[in-house]
Tab-separated table of C-alpha atoms in Angstrom:
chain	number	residue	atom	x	y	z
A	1	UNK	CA	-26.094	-2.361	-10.044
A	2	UNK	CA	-23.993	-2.313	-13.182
A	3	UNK	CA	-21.120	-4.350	-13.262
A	4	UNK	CA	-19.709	-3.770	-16.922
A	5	UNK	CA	-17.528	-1.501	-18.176
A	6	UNK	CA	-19.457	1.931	-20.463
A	7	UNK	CA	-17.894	2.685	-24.038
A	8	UNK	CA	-16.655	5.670	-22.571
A	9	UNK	CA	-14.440	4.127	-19.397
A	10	UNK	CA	-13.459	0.790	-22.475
A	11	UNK	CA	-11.832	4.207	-24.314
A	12	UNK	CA	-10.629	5.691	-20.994
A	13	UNK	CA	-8.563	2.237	-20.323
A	14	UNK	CA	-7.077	2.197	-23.989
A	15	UNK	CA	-5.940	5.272	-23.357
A	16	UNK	CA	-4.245	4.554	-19.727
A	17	UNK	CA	-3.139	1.717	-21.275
A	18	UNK	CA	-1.561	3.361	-24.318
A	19	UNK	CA	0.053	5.991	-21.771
A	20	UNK	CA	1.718	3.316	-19.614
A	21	UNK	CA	3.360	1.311	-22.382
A	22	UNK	CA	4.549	4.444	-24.181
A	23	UNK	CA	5.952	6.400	-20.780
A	24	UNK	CA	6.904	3.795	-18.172
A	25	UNK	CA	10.937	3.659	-18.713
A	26	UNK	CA	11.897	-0.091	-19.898
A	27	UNK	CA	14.440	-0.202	-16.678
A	28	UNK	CA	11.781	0.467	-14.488
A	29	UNK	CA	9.289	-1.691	-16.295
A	30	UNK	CA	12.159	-4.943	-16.024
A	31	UNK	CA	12.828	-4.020	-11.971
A	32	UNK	CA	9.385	-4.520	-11.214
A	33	UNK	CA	8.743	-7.766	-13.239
A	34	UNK	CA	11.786	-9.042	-11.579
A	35	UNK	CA	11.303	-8.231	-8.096
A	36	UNK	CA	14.102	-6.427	-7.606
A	37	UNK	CA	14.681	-4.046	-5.226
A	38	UNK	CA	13.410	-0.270	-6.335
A	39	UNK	CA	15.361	2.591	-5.145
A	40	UNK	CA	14.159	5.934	-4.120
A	41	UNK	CA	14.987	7.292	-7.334
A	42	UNK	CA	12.479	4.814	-9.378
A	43	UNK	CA	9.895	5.743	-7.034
A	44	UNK	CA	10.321	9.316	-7.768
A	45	UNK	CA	11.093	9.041	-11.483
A	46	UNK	CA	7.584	7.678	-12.085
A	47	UNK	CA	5.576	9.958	-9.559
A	48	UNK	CA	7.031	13.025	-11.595
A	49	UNK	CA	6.357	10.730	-14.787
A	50	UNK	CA	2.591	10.627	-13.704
A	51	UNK	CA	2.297	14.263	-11.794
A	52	UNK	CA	3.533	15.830	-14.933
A	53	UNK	CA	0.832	13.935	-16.631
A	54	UNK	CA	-1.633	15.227	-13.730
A	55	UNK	CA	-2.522	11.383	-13.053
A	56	UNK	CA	-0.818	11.279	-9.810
A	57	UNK	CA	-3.079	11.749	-7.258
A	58	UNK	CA	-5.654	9.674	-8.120
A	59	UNK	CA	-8.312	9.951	-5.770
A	60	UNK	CA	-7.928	13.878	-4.542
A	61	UNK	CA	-10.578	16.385	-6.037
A	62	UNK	CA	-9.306	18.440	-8.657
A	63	UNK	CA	-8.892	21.790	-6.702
A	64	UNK	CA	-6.156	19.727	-4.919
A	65	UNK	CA	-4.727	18.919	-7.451
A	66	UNK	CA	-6.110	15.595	-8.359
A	67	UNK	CA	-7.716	14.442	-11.975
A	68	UNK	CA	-11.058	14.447	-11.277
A	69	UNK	CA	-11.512	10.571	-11.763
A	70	UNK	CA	-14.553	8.908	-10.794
A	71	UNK	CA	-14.202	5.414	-8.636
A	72	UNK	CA	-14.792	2.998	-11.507
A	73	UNK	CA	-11.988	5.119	-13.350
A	74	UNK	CA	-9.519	5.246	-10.219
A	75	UNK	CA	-9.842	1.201	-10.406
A	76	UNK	CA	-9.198	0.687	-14.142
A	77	UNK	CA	-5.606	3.215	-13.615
A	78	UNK	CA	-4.897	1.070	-10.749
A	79	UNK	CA	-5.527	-2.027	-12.848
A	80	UNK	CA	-3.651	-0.667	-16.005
A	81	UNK	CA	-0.456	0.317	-13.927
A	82	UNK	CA	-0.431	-2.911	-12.082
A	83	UNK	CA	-0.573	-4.720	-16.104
A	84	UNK	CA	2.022	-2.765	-17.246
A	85	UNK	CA	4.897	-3.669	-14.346
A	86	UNK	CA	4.822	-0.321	-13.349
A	87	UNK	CA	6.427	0.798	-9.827
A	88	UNK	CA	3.198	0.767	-7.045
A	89	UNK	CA	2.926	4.489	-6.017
A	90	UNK	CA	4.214	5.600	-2.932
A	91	UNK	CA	0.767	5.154	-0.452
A	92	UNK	CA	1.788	7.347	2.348
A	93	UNK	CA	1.463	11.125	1.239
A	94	UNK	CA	-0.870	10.324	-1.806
A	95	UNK	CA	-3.289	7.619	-0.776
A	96	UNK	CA	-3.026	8.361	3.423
A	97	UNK	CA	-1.695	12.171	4.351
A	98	UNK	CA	-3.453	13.345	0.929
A	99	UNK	CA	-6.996	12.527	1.919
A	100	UNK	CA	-6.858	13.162	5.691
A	101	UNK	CA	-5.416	16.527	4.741
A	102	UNK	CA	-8.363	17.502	2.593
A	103	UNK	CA	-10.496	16.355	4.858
A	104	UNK	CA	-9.508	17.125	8.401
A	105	UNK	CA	-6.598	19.489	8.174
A	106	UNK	CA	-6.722	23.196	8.252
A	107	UNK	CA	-6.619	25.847	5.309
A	108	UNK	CA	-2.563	26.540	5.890
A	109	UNK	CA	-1.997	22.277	6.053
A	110	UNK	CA	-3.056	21.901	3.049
A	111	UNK	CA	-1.923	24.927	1.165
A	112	UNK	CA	1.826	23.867	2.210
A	113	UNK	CA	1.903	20.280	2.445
A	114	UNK	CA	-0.108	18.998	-0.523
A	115	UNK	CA	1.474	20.342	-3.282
A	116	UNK	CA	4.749	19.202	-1.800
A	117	UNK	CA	3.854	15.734	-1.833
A	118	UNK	CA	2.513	16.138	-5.352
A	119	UNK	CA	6.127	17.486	-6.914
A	120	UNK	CA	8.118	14.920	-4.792
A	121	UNK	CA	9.402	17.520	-2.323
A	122	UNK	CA	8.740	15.728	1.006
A	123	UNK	CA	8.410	11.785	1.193
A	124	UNK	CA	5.818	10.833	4.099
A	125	UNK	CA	6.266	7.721	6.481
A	126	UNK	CA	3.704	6.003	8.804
A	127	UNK	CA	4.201	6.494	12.680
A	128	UNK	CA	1.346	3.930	13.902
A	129	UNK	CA	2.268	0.726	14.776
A	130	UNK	CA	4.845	0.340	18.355
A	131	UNK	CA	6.296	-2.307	20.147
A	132	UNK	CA	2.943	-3.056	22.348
A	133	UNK	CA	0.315	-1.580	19.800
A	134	UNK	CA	0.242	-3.049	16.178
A	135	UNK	CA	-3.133	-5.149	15.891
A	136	UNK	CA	-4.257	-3.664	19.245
A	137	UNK	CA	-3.602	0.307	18.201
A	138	UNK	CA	-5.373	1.950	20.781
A	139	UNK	CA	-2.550	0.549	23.119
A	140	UNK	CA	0.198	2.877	21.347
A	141	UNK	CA	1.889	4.449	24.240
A	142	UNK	CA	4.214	7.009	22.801
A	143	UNK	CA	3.106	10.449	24.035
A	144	UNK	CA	2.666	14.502	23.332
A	145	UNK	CA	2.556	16.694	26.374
A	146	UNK	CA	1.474	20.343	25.408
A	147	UNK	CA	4.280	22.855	26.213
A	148	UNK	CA	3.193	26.429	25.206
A	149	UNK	CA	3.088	26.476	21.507
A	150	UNK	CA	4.355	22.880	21.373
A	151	UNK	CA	4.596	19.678	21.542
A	152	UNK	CA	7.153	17.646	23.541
A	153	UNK	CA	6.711	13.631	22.178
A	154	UNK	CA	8.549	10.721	23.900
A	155	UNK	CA	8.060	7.085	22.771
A	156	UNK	CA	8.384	4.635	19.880
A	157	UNK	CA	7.432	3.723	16.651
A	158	UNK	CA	8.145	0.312	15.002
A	159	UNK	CA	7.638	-1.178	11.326
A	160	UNK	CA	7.944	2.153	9.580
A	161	UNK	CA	8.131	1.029	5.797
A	162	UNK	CA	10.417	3.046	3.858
A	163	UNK	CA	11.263	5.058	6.725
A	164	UNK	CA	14.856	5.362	5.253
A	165	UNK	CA	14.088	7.403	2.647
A	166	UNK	CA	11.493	9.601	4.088
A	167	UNK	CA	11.741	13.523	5.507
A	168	UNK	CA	8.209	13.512	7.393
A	169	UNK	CA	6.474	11.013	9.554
A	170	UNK	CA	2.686	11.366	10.569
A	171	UNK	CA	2.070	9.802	13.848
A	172	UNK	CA	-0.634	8.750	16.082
A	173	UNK	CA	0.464	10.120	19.723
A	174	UNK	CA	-1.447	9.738	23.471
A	175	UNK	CA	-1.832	13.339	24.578
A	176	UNK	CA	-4.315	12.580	27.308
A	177	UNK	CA	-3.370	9.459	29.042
A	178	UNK	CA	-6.492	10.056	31.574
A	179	UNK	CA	-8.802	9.537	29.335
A	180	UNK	CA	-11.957	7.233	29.918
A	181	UNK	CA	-11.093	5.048	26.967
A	182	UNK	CA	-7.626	4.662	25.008
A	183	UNK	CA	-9.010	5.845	21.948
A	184	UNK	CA	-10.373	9.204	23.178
A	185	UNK	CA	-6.927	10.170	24.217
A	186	UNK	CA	-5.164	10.213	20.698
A	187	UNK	CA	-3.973	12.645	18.567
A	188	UNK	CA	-3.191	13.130	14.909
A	189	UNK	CA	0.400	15.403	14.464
A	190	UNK	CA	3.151	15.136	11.584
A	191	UNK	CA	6.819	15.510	12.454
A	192	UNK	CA	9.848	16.868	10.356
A	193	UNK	CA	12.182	14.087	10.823
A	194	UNK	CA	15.337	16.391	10.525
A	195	UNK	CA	13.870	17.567	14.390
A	196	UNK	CA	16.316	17.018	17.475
A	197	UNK	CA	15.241	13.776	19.313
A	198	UNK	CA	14.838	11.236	16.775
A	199	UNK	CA	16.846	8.401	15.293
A	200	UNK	CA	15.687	5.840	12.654
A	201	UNK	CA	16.787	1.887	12.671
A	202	UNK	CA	16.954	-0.518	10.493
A	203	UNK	CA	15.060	-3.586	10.571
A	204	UNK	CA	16.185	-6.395	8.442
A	205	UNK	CA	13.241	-8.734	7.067
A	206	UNK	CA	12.911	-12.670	6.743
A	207	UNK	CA	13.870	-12.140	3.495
A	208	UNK	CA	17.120	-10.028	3.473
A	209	UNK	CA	15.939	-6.726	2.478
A	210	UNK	CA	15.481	-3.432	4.366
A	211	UNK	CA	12.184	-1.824	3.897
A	212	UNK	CA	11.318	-1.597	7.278
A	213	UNK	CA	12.502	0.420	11.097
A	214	UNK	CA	12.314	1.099	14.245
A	215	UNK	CA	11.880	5.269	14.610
A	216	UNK	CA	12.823	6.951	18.520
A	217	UNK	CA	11.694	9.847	19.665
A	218	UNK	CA	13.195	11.549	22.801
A	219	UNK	CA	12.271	14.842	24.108
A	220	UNK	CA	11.090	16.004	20.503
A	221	UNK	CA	9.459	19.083	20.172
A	222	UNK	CA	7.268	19.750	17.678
A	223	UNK	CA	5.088	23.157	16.738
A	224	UNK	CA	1.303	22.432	18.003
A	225	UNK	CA	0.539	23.965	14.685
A	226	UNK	CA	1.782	20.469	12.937
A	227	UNK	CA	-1.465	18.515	14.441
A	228	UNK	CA	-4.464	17.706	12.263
A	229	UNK	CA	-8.115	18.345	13.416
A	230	UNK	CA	-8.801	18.626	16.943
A	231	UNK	CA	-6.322	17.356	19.975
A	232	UNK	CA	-7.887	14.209	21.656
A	233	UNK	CA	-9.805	13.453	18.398
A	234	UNK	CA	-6.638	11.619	16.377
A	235	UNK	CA	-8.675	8.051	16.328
A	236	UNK	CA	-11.481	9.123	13.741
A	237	UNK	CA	-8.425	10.512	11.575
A	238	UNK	CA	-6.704	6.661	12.072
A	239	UNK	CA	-9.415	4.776	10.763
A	240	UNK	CA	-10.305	7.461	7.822
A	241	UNK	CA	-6.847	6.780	6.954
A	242	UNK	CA	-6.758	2.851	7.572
A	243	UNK	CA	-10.087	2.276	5.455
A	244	UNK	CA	-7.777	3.970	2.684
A	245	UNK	CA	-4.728	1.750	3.440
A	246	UNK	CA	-7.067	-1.766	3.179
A	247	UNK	CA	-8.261	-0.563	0.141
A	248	UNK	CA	-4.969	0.037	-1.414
A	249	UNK	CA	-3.450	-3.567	-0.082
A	250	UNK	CA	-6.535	-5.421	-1.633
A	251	UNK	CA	-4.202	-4.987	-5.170
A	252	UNK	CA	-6.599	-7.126	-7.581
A	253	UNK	CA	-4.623	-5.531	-10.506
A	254	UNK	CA	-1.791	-6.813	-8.964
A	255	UNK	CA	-2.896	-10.600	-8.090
A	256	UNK	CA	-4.495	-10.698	-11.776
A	257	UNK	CA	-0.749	-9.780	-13.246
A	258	UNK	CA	0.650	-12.632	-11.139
A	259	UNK	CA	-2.190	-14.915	-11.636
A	260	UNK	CA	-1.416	-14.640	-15.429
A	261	UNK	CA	2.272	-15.013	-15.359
A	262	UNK	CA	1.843	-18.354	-12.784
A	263	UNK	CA	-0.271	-19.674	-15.512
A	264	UNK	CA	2.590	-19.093	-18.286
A	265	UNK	CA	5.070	-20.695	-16.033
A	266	UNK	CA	2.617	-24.062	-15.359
A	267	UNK	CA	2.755	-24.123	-19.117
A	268	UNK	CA	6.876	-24.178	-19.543
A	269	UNK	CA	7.218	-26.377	-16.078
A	270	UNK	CA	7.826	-30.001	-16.632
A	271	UNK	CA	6.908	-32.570	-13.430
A	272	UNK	CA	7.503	-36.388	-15.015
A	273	UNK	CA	7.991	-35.191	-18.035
A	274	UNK	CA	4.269	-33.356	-18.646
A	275	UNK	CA	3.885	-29.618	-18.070
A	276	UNK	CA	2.817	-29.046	-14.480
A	277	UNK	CA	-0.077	-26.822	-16.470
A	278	UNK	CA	-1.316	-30.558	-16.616
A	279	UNK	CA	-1.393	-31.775	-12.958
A	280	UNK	CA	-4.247	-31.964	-11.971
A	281	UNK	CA	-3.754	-31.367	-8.265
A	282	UNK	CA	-1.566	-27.889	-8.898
A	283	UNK	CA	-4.548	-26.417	-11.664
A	284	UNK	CA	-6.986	-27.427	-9.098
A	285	UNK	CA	-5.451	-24.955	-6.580
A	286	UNK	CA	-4.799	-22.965	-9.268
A	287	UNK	CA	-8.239	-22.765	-10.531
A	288	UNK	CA	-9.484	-22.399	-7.287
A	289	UNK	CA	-7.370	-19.063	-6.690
A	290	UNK	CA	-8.754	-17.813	-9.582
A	291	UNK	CA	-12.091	-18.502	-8.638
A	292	UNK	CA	-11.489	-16.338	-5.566
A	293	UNK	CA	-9.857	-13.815	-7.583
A	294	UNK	CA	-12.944	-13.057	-9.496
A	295	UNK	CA	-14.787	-13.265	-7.353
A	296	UNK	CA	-13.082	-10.504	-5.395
A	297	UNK	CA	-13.093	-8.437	-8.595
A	298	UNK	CA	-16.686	-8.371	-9.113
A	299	UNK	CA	-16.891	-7.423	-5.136
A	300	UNK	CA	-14.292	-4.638	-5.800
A	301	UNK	CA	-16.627	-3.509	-8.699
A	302	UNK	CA	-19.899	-4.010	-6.643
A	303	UNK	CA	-18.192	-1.411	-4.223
A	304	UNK	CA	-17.318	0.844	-6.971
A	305	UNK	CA	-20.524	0.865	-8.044
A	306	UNK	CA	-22.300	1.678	-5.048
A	307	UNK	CA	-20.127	4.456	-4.471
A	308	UNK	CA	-20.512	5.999	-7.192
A	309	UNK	CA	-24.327	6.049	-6.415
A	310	UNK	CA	-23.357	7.967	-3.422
A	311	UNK	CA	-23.968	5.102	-0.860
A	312	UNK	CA	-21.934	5.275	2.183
A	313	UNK	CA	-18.809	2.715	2.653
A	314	UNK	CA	-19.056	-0.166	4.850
A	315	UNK	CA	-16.934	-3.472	6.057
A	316	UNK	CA	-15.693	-3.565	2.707
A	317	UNK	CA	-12.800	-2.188	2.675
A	318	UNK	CA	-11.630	-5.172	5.084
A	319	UNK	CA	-12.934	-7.565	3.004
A	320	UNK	CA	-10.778	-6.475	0.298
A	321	UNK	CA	-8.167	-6.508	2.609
A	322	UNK	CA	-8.912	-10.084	3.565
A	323	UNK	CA	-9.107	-11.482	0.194
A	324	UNK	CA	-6.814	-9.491	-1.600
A	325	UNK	CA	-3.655	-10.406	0.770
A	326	UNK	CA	-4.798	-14.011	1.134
A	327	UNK	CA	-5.163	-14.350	-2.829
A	328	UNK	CA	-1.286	-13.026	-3.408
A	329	UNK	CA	0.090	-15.401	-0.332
A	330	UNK	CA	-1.332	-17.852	-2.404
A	331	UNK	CA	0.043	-17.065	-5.909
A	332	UNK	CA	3.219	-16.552	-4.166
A	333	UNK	CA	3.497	-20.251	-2.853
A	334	UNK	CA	1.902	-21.580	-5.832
A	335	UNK	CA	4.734	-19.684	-8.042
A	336	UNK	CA	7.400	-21.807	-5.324
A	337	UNK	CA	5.826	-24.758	-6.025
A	338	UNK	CA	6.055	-24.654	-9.660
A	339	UNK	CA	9.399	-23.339	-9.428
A	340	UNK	CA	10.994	-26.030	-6.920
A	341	UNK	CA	13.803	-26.381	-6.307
A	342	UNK	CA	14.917	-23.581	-8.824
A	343	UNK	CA	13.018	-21.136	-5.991
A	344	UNK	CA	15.720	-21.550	-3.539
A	345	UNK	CA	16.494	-18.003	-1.848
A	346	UNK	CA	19.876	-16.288	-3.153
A	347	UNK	CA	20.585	-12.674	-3.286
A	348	UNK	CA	19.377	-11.971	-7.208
A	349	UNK	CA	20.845	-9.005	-7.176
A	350	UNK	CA	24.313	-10.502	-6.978
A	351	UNK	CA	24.465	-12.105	-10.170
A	352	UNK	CA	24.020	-10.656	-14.122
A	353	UNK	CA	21.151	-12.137	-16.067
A	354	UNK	CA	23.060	-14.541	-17.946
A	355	UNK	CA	23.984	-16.662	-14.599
A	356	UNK	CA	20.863	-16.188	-13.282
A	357	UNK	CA	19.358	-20.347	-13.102
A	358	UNK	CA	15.555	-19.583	-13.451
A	359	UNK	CA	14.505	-16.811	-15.622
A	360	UNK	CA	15.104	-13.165	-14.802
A	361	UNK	CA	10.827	-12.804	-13.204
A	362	UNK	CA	11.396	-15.791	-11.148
A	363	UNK	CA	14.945	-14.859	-9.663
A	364	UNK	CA	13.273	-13.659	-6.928
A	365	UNK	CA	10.177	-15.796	-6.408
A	366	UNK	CA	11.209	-17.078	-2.832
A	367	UNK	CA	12.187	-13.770	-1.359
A	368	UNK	CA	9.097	-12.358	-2.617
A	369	UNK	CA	7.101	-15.045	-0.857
A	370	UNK	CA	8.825	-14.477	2.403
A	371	UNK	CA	8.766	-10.921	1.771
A	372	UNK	CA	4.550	-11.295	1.502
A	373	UNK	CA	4.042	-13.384	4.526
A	374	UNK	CA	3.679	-9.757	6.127
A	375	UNK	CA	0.407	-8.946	3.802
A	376	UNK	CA	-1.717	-10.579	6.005
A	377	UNK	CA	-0.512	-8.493	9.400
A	378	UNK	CA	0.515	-4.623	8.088
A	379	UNK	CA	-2.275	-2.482	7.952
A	380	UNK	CA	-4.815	-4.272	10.410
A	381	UNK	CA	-4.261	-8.185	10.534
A	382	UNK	CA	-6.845	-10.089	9.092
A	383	UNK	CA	-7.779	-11.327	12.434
A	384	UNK	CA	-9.043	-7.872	13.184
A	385	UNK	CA	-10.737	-7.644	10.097
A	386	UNK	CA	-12.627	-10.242	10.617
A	387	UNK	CA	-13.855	-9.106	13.758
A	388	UNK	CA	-14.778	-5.408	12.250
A	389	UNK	CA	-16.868	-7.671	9.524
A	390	UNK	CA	-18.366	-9.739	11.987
A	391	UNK	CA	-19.514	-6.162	14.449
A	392	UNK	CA	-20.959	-5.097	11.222
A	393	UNK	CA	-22.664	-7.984	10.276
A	394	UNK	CA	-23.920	-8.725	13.827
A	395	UNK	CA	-24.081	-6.006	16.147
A	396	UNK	CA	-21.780	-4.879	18.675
């Protein structure tokens, strides 16, 4: 096992690198350092940014449209964009749909709906989680009873991210409630959201923004030609698609680029009159995240590397999870405490830079940490990580 970086991928980031500082619009580059909100138009001004570029879908073969990248090249783009303050791509068509498509979907699913997700045509949401099934999916109770050449689906959805500005949903849907365990009766379909049936709510979160709904569906009817793979087979599709998700939240580019800018505020923070960069008890937690940071890094490259020796994936992917969310909680409430009182929530967006009281990359600091308290929950809490680990690890 190699951990370090060849000549060849040290040339491959200077040239991401060099890409990203020379193509990633300033106003999009100051949103993102500040935390403020993105709209659907900065989302889609850098996808076309990096699809002209034909760096958009990162990890789909090349006949697909992808680059071609290998893992260990996937990670240093991730790691680059994250650096640079660059929007995080849109997971749900390119990093969820996009795989299971090319995997499980049939010739015509793939012909249509991949391209469109590449050129921005259709935005995809996530139709897993309900009222009674988050952590505990295999509960979900909304359902898909075959009518001729249809689909008839009744239920609802909950915690749809971004729902508001999407035109598809994929959903996971019971269409045999007699079956001998909840999982074998689940099925795979997408949805055109524009259908007859369904209305989308808002949800407003702990920290005052709107990211998140609440999706109905009522006598729906959907072509049976929308679902993917086989009918009754829908929860081998969910966890392909939730060991991509983990993967994605783990975000050590991400924690690095805060990790670095917590350390730069410690420096300019004064606690009785010395720089907090000088307390000991704050650079002991401090020091200790970053322990754990690197630690996750050289895991994150230790799965790279196995991969790209062909070996099969494991619990790792909820490792990463694990650590990944748990690292950024913490550089969240570290950045608080260094900010004090100065961290008090306000709506940032109300005020111009010049009557901002903390500098413009800190305005937001307490929403954000409210805002991340959710890391640790979406995509499989870390509770139920831990227990996938621990049937790895142990038996079942």
């Amino acid at each position: 096992m190699d951990l370090t970086f060849t000549p060849e991928e040290e040339a491959f980031r200077h040239e991401v690198r060099s890409f990203f500082r020379e193509n990633l619009p300033d106003d999009l580059r100051e949103k993102v350092r500040g935390n403020r909100p993105l709209a659907k138009e900065d989302y889609e001004r850098w996808q076309a940014i990096l699809h002209e570029k034909g760096w958009l879908a990162a990890s789909w073969p090349e006949r697909y449209g992808g680059p071609g990248w290998t893992a260990t090249e996937r990670h240093i783009v991730a790691e680059e964009m994250a650096l640079a303050y660059a929007p995080r791509l849109v997971a749900f068509g390119l990093n969820m749909l996009g795989p299971v498509l090319i995997k499980f979907g049939s010739e015509e699913q793939k012909k249509t709906i991949l391209p469109r997700i590449l050129d921005g045509s259709d935005w995809w949401c996530q139709g897993y989680s309900e009222p009674g099934a988050g952590s505990d999916l295999a509960n979900l109770k909304t359902t898909a009873t075959r009518d001729g050449d249809d689909y008839i689906i009744n239920g609802q959805k909950t915690w749809t991210t971004l729902g508001q500005h999407a035109d598809k949903i994929f959903c996971l849907v019971r269409t045999d409630p007699e079956a001998a365990k909840p999982q074998e009766g689940i099925s795979f379909i997408l949805v055109d959201l524009e259908t007859p049936g369904i209305e989308m709510r808002p949800i407003r979160t702990i920290d005052g923004g709107y990211e998140v709904n609440e999706v109905f569906f009522t006598d729906v009817r959907v072509p049976a030609a929308n679902l993917v793979g086989e009918e009754n087979a829908g929860w081998t599709i969910a966890k392909y698609l939730l060991t991509h998700e983990r993967t994605n939240i783990a975000g050590v580019g991400f924690a690095a680029r805060d990790l670095s800018a917590l350390k730069e505020l410690a420096a300019r923070s004064f606690r009785n009159g010395k720089p907090l960069s000088e307390d000991p008890l704050f650079m002991a937690e401090l020091m200790r995240t970053e322990i754990d940071l690197e630690a996750m890094r050289i895991t994150n490259l230790r799965v790279l590397a196995e991969s790209e020796s062909g070996a099969a994936g494991g619990p790792e992917s909820s490792m990463l999870k694990i650590k990944g969310t748990v690292i950024l909680q913490k550089l969240n409430s570290l950045t608080r405490q260094a900010l004090g009182a100065a961290a008090a929530p306000f709506p940032a967006d109300a005020l111009p830079p010049n009557l901002l009281t903390v500098a413009p990359e800190n305005a937001s600091a307490a929403a954000t940490y409210f805002n991340n308290r959710k890391l640790s929950i979406f995509g499989g809490s870390n509770e139920i990580q831990r227990n996938i680990i621990a049937k790895d690890l142990f038996g079942k």
